[in-house]
Short mmCIF file of C-alpha atoms and ligand atoms in Angstrom, two decimals:
data_model
loop_
_atom_site.label_atom_id
_atom_site.label_comp_id
_atom_site.label_asym_id
_atom_site.label_seq_id
_atom_site.Cartn_x
_atom_site.Cartn_y
_atom_site.Cartn_z
CA UNK A 1 0.00 0.00 0.00
CA UNK A 2 1.24 3.56 -0.65
CA UNK A 3 2.19 5.62 2.37
CA UNK A 4 -0.43 8.20 3.35
CA UNK A 5 0.74 11.68 4.41
CA UNK A 6 -1.32 14.07 6.52
CA UNK A 7 -3.02 16.96 4.68
CA UNK A 8 -2.12 20.39 6.04
CA UNK A 9 -2.99 24.07 5.59
CA UNK A 10 -0.22 26.65 5.70
CA UNK A 11 -0.90 30.39 6.03
CA UNK A 12 1.18 32.85 3.99
CA UNK A 13 1.73 36.23 5.65
CA UNK A 14 2.64 38.60 2.80
CA UNK A 15 3.73 41.36 5.20
CA UNK A 16 6.39 39.26 6.91
CA UNK A 17 6.98 36.71 4.15
CA UNK A 18 6.41 33.84 6.55
CA UNK A 19 4.64 30.49 6.20
CA UNK A 20 2.95 28.73 9.09
CA UNK A 21 3.64 25.03 9.67
CA UNK A 22 6.91 25.27 7.71
CA UNK A 23 9.23 22.27 7.97
CA UNK A 24 12.39 24.16 7.09
CA UNK A 25 13.92 27.57 6.44
CA UNK A 26 17.13 29.18 5.25
CA UNK A 27 18.50 32.68 5.03
CA UNK A 28 21.01 34.39 2.77
CA UNK A 29 23.03 37.31 4.09
CA UNK A 30 24.43 40.06 1.93
CA UNK A 31 27.96 38.88 2.68
CA UNK A 32 27.12 35.41 1.26
CA UNK A 33 26.60 36.88 -2.20
CA UNK A 34 30.14 37.95 -3.11
CA UNK A 35 30.79 37.59 -6.83
CA UNK A 36 27.15 37.89 -7.90
CA UNK A 37 27.18 41.56 -8.86
CA UNK A 38 29.06 43.43 -11.57
CA UNK A 39 30.11 46.34 -9.35
CA UNK A 40 32.53 44.65 -6.96
CA UNK A 41 33.65 47.95 -5.43
CA UNK A 42 30.05 48.87 -4.59
CA UNK A 43 29.51 45.40 -3.14
CA UNK A 44 32.61 45.69 -0.95
CA UNK A 45 31.58 49.16 0.25
CA UNK A 46 28.09 47.93 1.16
CA UNK A 47 29.35 44.72 2.80
CA UNK A 48 30.84 46.73 5.66
CA UNK A 49 27.41 47.74 6.94
CA UNK A 50 25.18 45.15 5.32
CA UNK A 51 27.33 42.03 5.48
CA UNK A 52 25.25 40.30 8.17
CA UNK A 53 21.88 41.54 6.92
CA UNK A 54 19.48 38.88 5.69
CA UNK A 55 18.73 39.86 2.08
CA UNK A 56 16.50 36.92 1.28
CA UNK A 57 14.98 34.04 3.14
CA UNK A 58 12.88 31.00 2.43
CA UNK A 59 10.39 29.10 4.56
CA UNK A 60 9.18 25.85 3.05
CA UNK A 61 6.92 22.89 3.56
CA UNK A 62 8.70 19.75 2.35
CA UNK A 63 6.64 16.63 3.02
CA UNK A 64 9.30 14.36 1.44
CA UNK A 65 11.40 14.25 -1.73
CA UNK A 66 9.40 11.55 -3.48
CA UNK A 67 8.77 11.77 -7.23
CA UNK A 68 5.23 12.99 -7.80
CA UNK A 69 5.00 14.96 -4.56
CA UNK A 70 5.35 18.75 -4.14
CA UNK A 71 7.51 21.15 -2.14
CA UNK A 72 6.15 24.65 -1.57
CA UNK A 73 7.10 27.69 0.42
CA UNK A 74 7.50 31.43 0.62
CA UNK A 75 10.50 33.54 -0.32
CA UNK A 76 11.05 37.10 0.91
CA UNK A 77 13.64 39.34 -0.76
CA UNK A 78 14.79 42.74 0.47
CA UNK A 79 14.78 45.63 -2.00
CA UNK A 80 18.07 47.22 -2.93
CA UNK A 81 20.77 47.68 -5.53
CA UNK A 82 24.50 47.05 -5.77
CA UNK A 83 25.59 49.99 -7.89
CA UNK A 84 22.81 50.14 -10.47
CA UNK A 85 22.02 46.39 -10.30
CA UNK A 86 18.92 45.24 -8.46
CA UNK A 87 19.18 42.66 -5.68
CA UNK A 88 19.01 39.08 -6.96
CA UNK A 89 18.87 35.58 -5.60
CA UNK A 90 21.73 33.26 -6.38
CA UNK A 91 19.56 31.35 -8.86
CA UNK A 92 19.63 27.75 -10.03
CA UNK A 93 18.53 25.12 -12.49
CA UNK A 94 16.77 22.08 -11.14
CA UNK A 95 19.12 19.13 -10.75
CA UNK A 96 16.38 17.11 -12.45
CA UNK A 97 16.29 19.78 -15.12
CA UNK A 98 12.94 18.72 -16.65
CA UNK A 99 11.12 19.82 -13.48
CA UNK A 100 9.11 23.09 -13.65
CA UNK A 101 8.17 25.59 -10.92
CA UNK A 102 5.41 28.06 -10.13
CA UNK A 103 5.91 31.41 -8.37
CA UNK A 104 2.97 33.50 -7.15
CA UNK A 105 3.41 37.17 -6.18
CA UNK A 106 2.23 38.09 -2.67
CA UNK A 107 3.83 41.48 -2.05
CA UNK A 108 6.06 43.97 -3.87
CA UNK A 109 7.22 43.76 -7.43
CA UNK A 110 10.05 42.10 -9.23
CA UNK A 111 10.77 39.67 -11.99
CA UNK A 112 11.93 36.18 -12.81
CA UNK A 113 15.05 36.20 -14.96
CA UNK A 114 15.32 32.95 -16.92
CA UNK A 115 18.07 31.62 -19.17
CA UNK A 116 17.96 28.51 -21.35
CA UNK A 117 21.00 26.23 -21.50
CA UNK A 118 21.83 27.81 -24.88
CA UNK A 119 21.66 31.31 -23.38
CA UNK A 120 18.24 32.57 -24.46
CA UNK A 121 16.81 35.06 -21.97
CA UNK A 122 13.19 35.39 -20.86
CA UNK A 123 11.78 37.73 -18.24
CA UNK A 124 8.41 37.56 -16.49
CA UNK A 125 7.44 40.54 -14.35
CA UNK A 126 5.85 39.53 -11.06
CA UNK A 127 3.46 41.70 -9.08
CA UNK A 128 0.88 40.80 -6.47
CA UNK A 129 -1.25 37.92 -7.76
CA UNK A 130 0.95 37.24 -10.79
CA UNK A 131 1.59 33.56 -11.36
CA UNK A 132 4.93 32.94 -13.05
CA UNK A 133 5.43 29.57 -14.72
CA UNK A 134 9.07 28.53 -14.99
CA UNK A 135 9.08 25.72 -17.56
CA UNK A 136 11.46 22.76 -17.41
CA UNK A 137 15.13 23.40 -18.32
CA UNK A 138 15.20 27.15 -17.56
CA UNK A 139 17.79 28.52 -15.16
CA UNK A 140 15.92 30.96 -12.91
CA UNK A 141 16.76 33.82 -10.57
CA UNK A 142 14.43 36.26 -8.78
CA UNK A 143 15.10 40.00 -8.95
CA UNK A 144 13.51 42.60 -6.64
CA UNK A 145 12.99 45.66 -8.85
CA UNK A 146 10.68 47.38 -6.37
CA UNK A 147 11.10 49.54 -3.29
CA UNK A 148 9.65 47.09 -0.75
CA UNK A 149 10.05 43.43 0.08
CA UNK A 150 9.25 41.02 -2.75
CA UNK A 151 7.29 38.08 -1.33
CA UNK A 152 6.37 35.09 -3.48
CA UNK A 153 4.90 31.66 -2.96
CA UNK A 154 6.67 28.92 -4.88
CA UNK A 155 5.88 25.28 -5.64
CA UNK A 156 7.90 22.62 -7.46
CA UNK A 157 8.11 18.83 -7.79
CA UNK A 158 9.62 17.30 -4.68
CA UNK A 159 12.37 15.42 -6.53
CA UNK A 160 13.62 18.49 -8.49
CA UNK A 161 16.75 19.33 -6.51
CA UNK A 162 18.81 22.44 -7.25
CA UNK A 163 22.11 23.06 -9.02
CA UNK A 164 23.33 26.39 -7.63
CA UNK A 165 26.65 26.43 -9.49
CA UNK A 166 25.38 26.42 -13.07
CA UNK A 167 25.28 30.23 -13.15
CA UNK A 168 28.75 30.75 -11.67
CA UNK A 169 30.23 28.22 -14.12
CA UNK A 170 29.04 30.41 -17.02
CA UNK A 171 30.40 33.63 -15.49
CA UNK A 172 26.92 34.74 -14.37
CA UNK A 173 23.69 35.03 -16.31
CA UNK A 174 23.78 36.49 -19.81
CA UNK A 175 22.12 39.75 -18.72
CA UNK A 176 21.95 41.85 -15.58
CA UNK A 177 18.86 43.75 -14.43
CA UNK A 178 19.68 47.38 -13.67
CA UNK A 179 17.97 50.65 -12.78
CA UNK A 180 16.88 52.41 -15.96
CA UNK A 181 17.21 55.82 -14.31
CA UNK A 182 13.45 56.41 -14.55
CA UNK A 183 12.31 54.31 -11.62
CA UNK A 184 12.08 51.12 -13.64
CA UNK A 185 14.44 48.43 -14.85
CA UNK A 186 16.24 47.42 -17.97
CA UNK A 187 18.77 44.76 -18.88
CA UNK A 188 22.41 45.09 -19.86
CA UNK A 189 24.64 42.38 -21.28
CA UNK A 190 27.02 40.67 -18.88
CA UNK A 191 30.42 40.73 -20.64
CA UNK A 192 31.65 37.99 -18.28
CA UNK A 193 29.08 35.48 -19.56
CA UNK A 194 30.54 32.51 -21.41
CA UNK A 195 28.32 30.46 -23.76
CA UNK A 196 28.06 26.81 -22.75
CA UNK A 197 29.67 24.24 -25.01
CA UNK A 198 27.55 21.52 -26.62
CA UNK A 199 28.42 18.91 -23.99
CA UNK A 200 27.42 21.24 -21.15
CA UNK A 201 24.15 22.14 -22.89
CA UNK A 202 23.39 18.43 -23.38
CA UNK A 203 24.13 17.75 -19.72
CA UNK A 204 21.77 20.54 -18.63
CA UNK A 205 19.07 18.89 -20.73
CA UNK A 206 19.74 15.69 -18.81
CA UNK A 207 21.34 13.97 -21.80
CA UNK A 208 24.86 13.25 -20.62
CA UNK A 209 27.05 12.27 -23.54
CA UNK A 210 30.35 10.42 -23.54
CA UNK A 211 32.44 13.48 -22.73
CA UNK A 212 30.24 14.41 -19.83
CA UNK A 213 29.55 11.06 -18.24
CA UNK A 214 30.81 10.79 -14.68
ZN1 LIG B 301 13.66 26.43 -8.79
#
């Protein structure tokens, strides 16, 4: 017989970005994010005061990691910029890269920056009550382009996993999201971005070839 799990209701508080009945949580401090931003001098100057500040945090409900089940939770991101670049999460691709994800805006405004293995960019703006669908195979990173906390619900298959190094291995994402000088945002190319070779692209699609097999 299959194992039965207990149903549960979890309350999202958009003001605080918290989730009741969470089974886990983690926090990222400003000082943890060295190397993410283009303006390293601005980052270093801010790290003096902000180094220990929690810039984003996650509370989640994770019943198990069984294929077919779901993990969901709430993420809260502080507003801010390093130089002209808006605050971002580290970002990831799912370790099982064919697994999708849903984000649902609860407070503030921001966007989901997505990059395909080949380097195509897509952006979905997220406001309150926007559902953002992140399809399988897209690397994704949240960006707070607003002036208050960005709070989102998320939900993804329980066996997805996360690969947090795929962005760093390419020298960052292909574009950066910066202040457009008019209170909004725009993108600029990241000159440090390196296109992935064919073997790396195949591996990100979950099709390891001879060169990539480990
Ligand atoms: Zn994800």
